[in-house]
Short mmCIF file of C-alpha atoms in Angstrom, two decimals:
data_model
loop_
_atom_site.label_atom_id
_atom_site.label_comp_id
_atom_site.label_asym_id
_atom_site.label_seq_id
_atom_site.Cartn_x
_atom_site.Cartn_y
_atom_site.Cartn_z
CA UNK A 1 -3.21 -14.76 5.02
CA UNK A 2 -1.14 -15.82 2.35
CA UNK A 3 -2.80 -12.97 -0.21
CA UNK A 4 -2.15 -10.09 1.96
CA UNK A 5 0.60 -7.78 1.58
CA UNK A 6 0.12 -5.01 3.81
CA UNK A 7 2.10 -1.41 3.26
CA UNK A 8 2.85 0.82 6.73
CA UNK A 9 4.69 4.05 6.76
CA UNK A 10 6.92 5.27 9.33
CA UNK A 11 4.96 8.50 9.37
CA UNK A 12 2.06 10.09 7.35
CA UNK A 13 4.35 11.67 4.59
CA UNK A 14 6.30 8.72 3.51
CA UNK A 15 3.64 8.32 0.82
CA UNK A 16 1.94 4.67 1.62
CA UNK A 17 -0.99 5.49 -0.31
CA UNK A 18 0.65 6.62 -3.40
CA UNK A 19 2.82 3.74 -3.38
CA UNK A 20 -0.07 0.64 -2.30
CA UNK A 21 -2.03 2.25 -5.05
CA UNK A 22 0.58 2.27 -7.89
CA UNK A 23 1.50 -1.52 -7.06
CA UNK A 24 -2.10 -2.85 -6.64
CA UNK A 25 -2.17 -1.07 -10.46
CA UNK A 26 0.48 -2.37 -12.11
CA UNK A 27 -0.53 -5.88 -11.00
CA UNK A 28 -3.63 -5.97 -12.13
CA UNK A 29 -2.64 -4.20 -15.56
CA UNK A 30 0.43 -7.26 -15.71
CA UNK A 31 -2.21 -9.54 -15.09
CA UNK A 32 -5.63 -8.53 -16.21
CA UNK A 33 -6.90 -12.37 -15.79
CA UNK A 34 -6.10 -12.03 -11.94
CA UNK A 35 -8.50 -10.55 -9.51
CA UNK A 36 -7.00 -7.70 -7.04
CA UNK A 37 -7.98 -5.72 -4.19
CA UNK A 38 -6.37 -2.70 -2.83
CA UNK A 39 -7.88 -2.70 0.52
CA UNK A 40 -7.40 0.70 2.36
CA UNK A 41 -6.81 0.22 6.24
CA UNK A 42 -5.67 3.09 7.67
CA UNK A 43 -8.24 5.02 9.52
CA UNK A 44 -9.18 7.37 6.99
CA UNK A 45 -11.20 7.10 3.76
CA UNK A 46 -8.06 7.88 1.74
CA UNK A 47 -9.65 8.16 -1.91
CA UNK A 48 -8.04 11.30 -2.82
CA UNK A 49 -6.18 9.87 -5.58
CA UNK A 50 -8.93 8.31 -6.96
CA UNK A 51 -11.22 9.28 -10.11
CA UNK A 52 -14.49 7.72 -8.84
CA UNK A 53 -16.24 7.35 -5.26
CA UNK A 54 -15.66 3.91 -3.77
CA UNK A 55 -17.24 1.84 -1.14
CA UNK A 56 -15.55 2.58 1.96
CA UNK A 57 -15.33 -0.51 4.45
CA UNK A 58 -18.50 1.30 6.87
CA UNK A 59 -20.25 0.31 4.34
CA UNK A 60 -19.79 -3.20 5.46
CA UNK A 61 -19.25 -3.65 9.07
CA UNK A 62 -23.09 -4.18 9.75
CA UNK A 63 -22.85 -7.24 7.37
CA UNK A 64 -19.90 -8.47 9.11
CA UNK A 65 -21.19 -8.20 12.47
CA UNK A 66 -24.44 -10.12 11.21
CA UNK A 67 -23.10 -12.99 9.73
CA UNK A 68 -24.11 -11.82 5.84
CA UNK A 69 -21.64 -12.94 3.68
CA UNK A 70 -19.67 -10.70 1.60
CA UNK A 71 -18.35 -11.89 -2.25
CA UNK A 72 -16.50 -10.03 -4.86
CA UNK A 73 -20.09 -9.01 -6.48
CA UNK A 74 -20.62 -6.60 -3.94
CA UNK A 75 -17.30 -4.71 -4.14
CA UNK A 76 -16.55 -1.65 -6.73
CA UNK A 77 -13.97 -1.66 -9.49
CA UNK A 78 -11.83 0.87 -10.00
CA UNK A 79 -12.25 3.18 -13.26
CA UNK A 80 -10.54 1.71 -15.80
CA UNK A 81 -10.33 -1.61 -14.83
CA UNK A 82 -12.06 -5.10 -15.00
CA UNK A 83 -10.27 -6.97 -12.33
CA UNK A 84 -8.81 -3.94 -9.95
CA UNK A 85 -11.28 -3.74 -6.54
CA UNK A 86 -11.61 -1.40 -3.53
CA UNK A 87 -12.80 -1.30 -0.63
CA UNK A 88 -11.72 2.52 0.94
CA UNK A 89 -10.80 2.91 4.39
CA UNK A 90 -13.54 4.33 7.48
CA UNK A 91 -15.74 7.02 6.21
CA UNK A 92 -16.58 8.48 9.55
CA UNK A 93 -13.19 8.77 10.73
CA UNK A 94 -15.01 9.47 15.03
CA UNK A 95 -15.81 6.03 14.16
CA UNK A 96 -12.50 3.89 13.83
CA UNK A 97 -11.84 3.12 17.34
CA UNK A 98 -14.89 0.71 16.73
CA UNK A 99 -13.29 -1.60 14.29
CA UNK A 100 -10.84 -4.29 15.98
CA UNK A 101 -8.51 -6.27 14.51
CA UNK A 102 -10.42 -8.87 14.30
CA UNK A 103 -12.95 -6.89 12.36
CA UNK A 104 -9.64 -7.60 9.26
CA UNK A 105 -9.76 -11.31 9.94
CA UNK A 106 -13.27 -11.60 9.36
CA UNK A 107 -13.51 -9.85 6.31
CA UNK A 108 -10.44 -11.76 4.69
CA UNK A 109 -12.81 -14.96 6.14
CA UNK A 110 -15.01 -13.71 3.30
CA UNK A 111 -13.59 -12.33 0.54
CA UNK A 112 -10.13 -13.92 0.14
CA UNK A 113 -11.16 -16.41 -2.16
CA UNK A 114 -12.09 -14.07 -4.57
CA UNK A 115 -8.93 -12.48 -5.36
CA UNK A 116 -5.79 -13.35 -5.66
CA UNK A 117 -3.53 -10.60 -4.60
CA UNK A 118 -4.94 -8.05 -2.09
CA UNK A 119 -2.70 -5.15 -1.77
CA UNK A 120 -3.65 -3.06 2.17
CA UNK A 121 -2.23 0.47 2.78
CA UNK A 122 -2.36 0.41 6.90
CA UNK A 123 -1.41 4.06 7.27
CA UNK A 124 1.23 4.97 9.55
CA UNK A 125 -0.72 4.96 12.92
CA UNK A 126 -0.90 2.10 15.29
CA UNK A 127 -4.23 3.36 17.27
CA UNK A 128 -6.38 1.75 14.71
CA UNK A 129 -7.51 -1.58 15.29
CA UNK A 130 -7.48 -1.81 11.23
CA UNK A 131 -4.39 -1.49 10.48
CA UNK A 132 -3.30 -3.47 13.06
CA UNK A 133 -5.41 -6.42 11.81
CA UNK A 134 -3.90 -5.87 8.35
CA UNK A 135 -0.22 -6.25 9.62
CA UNK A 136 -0.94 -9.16 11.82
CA UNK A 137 -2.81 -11.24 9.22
CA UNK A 138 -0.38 -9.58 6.03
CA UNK A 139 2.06 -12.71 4.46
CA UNK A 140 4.63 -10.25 3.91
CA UNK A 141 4.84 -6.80 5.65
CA UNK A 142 6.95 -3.49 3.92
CA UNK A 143 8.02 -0.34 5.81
CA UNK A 144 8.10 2.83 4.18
CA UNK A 145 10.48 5.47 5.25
CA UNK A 146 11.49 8.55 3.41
CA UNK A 147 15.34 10.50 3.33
CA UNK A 148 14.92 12.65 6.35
CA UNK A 149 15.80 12.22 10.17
CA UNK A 150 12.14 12.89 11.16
CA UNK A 151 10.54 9.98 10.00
CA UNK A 152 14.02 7.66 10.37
CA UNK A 153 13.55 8.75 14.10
CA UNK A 154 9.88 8.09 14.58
CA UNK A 155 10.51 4.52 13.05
CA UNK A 156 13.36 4.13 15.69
CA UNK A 157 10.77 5.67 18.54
CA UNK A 158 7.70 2.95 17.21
CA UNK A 159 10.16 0.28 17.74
CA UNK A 160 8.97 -0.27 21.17
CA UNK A 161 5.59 -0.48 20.17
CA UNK A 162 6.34 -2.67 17.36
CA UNK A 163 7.76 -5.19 19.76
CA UNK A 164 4.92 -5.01 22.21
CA UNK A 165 2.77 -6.23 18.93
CA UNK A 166 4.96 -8.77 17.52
CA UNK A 167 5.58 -6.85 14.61
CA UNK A 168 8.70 -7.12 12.05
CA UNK A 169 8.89 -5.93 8.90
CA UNK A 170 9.64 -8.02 6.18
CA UNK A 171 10.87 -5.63 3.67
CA UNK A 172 11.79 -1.76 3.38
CA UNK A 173 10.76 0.81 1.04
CA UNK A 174 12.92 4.02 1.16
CA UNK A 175 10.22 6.47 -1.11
CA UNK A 176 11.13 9.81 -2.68
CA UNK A 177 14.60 8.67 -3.33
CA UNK A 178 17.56 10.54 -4.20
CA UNK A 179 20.83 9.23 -4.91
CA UNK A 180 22.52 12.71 -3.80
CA UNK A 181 20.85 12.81 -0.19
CA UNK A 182 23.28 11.90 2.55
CA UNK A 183 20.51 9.79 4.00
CA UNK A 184 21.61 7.15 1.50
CA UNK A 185 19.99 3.21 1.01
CA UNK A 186 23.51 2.03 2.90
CA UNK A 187 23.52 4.56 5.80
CA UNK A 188 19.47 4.14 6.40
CA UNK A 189 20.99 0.01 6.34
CA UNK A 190 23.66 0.50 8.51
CA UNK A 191 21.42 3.04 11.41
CA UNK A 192 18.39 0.69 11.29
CA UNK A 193 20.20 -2.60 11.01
CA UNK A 194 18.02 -3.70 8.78
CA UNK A 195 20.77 -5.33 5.81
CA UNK A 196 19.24 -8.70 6.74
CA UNK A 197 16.17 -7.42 4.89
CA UNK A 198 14.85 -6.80 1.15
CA UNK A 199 15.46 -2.79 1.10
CA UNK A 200 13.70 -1.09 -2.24
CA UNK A 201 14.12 2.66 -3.25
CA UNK A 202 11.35 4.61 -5.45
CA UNK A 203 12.66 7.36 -7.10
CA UNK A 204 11.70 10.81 -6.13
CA UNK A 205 8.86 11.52 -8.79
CA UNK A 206 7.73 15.82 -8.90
CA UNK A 207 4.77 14.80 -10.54
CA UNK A 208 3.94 12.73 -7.72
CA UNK A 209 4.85 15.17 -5.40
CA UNK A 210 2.07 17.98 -7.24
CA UNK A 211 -0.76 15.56 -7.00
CA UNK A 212 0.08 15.10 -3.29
CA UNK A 213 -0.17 18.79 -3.07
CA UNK A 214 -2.99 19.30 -5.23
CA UNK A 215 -4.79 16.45 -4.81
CA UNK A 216 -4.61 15.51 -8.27
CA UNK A 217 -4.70 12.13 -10.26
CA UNK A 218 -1.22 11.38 -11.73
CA UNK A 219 -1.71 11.12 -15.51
CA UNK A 220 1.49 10.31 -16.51
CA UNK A 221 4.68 10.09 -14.63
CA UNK A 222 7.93 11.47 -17.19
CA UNK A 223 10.35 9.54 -14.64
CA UNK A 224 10.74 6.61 -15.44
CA UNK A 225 12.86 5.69 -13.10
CA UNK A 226 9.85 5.89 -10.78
CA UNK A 227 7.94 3.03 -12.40
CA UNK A 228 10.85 0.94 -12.77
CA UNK A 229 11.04 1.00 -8.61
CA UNK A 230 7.32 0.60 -8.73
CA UNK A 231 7.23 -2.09 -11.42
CA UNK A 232 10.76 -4.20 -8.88
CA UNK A 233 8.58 -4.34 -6.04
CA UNK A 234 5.18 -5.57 -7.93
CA UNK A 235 7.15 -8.07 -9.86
CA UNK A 236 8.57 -9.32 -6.85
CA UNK A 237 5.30 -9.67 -5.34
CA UNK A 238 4.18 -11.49 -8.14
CA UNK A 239 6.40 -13.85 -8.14
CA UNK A 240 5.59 -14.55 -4.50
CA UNK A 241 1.66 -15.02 -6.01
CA UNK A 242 2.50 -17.35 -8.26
CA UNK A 243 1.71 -15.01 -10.93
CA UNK A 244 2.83 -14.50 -14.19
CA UNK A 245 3.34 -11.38 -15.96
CA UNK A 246 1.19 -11.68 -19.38
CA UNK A 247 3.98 -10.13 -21.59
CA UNK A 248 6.58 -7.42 -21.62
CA UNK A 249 4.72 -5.02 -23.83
CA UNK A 250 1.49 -5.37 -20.93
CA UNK A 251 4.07 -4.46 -18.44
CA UNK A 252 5.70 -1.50 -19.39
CA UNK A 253 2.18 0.08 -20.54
CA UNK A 254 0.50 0.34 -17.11
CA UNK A 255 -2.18 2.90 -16.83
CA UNK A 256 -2.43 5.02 -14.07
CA UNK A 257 -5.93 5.44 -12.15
CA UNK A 258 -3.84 7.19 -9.19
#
């Protein structure tokens, strides 16, 4: 699916919500006459960083299944926004081992044509017929790892697995970065061989980290570091699209709705 650009985490702290959301953002503020969806595939609901309730994707599976089509009319914006969509991830969490991956295909089958970019957060958990659709029909897949030999070793552990599915990761995204931490961008290179790839860092933000904790919405972010990181990897993926960024004012004046 060439509009797909799925996000997968090497565990469930390297932040793949946090940074699918920011992206799928800052696109559609760099872009606000291009239609976006931030798709939400991992297994859970995952709306915590959101200001208003969204449809989660239960809320179409009976359509699916049925044959009723689904269009861009019948999916939620999110606050703030004009051309920003979401569908949330599985409501009734008991429920997820339902969904296959084909359940993905067939929804892309109907809605792809109404958006132009469609940003998926696939979690970090590979028993979920979702986010395994997501990865397999995804253009361009990223990895997220974070500085700490936990999560560097589960990645190494899942490679196995990722094999077994045919997966390989297009690009990396080393979140929460510090330039001090011995788990630097070259050594994570160098343990993972992975220099063939596109490797990003996203600065450690604390104001990220307190609306993990809190469950807050980030209302402004004083490092600006952060969004630069954030800002590389959606212009990048823009690019990909085909789509322009209006103007540099529009891009350095995102607003947050994480």
């Amino acid at each position: 699916m060439d509009k797909l650009y799925a996000f997968h985490g090497a565990d469930r702290k390297s932040g793949v919500t946090m940074i699918a959301q920011s992206i799928a953002e800052y696109i559609a503020e760099a872009a606000p006459a291009s239609r976006i969806l931030l798709l939400i595939l991992n297994g859970r609901q995952n709306v915590q960083y959101l200001r208003e309730d969204t449809a989660p994707i239960d809320n179409y599976k009976s359509r699916l299944e049925s044959g009723v089509g689904i269009s861009v009319s019948d999916i939620e914006t999110a606050e703030g926004f004009d051309n920003l969509f979401v569908i949330s991830g599985v409501k009734k969490e008991e429920e997820k081992r339902f969904y296959m991956p084909s359940a993905v295909k067939l929804l892309l089958t109907n809605i792809a044509d109404d958006f132009d970019i469609i940003i998926s957060d696939t979690g970090s958990e590979l028993d979920n017929g979702l986010a395994v659709g997501g990865l397999g029909e995804a253009k361009k897949t990223y990895m997220i790892l974070s500085q700490n030999e936990a999560t560097i070793r589960r990645y190494e552990n899942q490679g196995v697995i990722y094999s077994k599915i045919g997966m390989k990761f297009d690009a990396v995204i080393i979140n929460k970065y510090t330039e001090k931490d011995p788990y630097s961008s070259d050594y994570i290179k160098r343990r993972l061989d992975i220099s063939d790839k596109e490797v990003y860092t996203v600065q450690l933000a604390e104001a990220g980290r307190t609306a993990e904790m809190e469950y807050k919405t980030i209302k402004s972010l004083e490092n600006g570091r952060y969004k630069r990181d954030i800002e590389m990897i959606a212009a990048d993926i823009m690019k990909d699209s085909d789509i322009e960024i209006k103007n540099e004012k529009r891009k350095m004046r995102w607003k947050d709705f994480i």
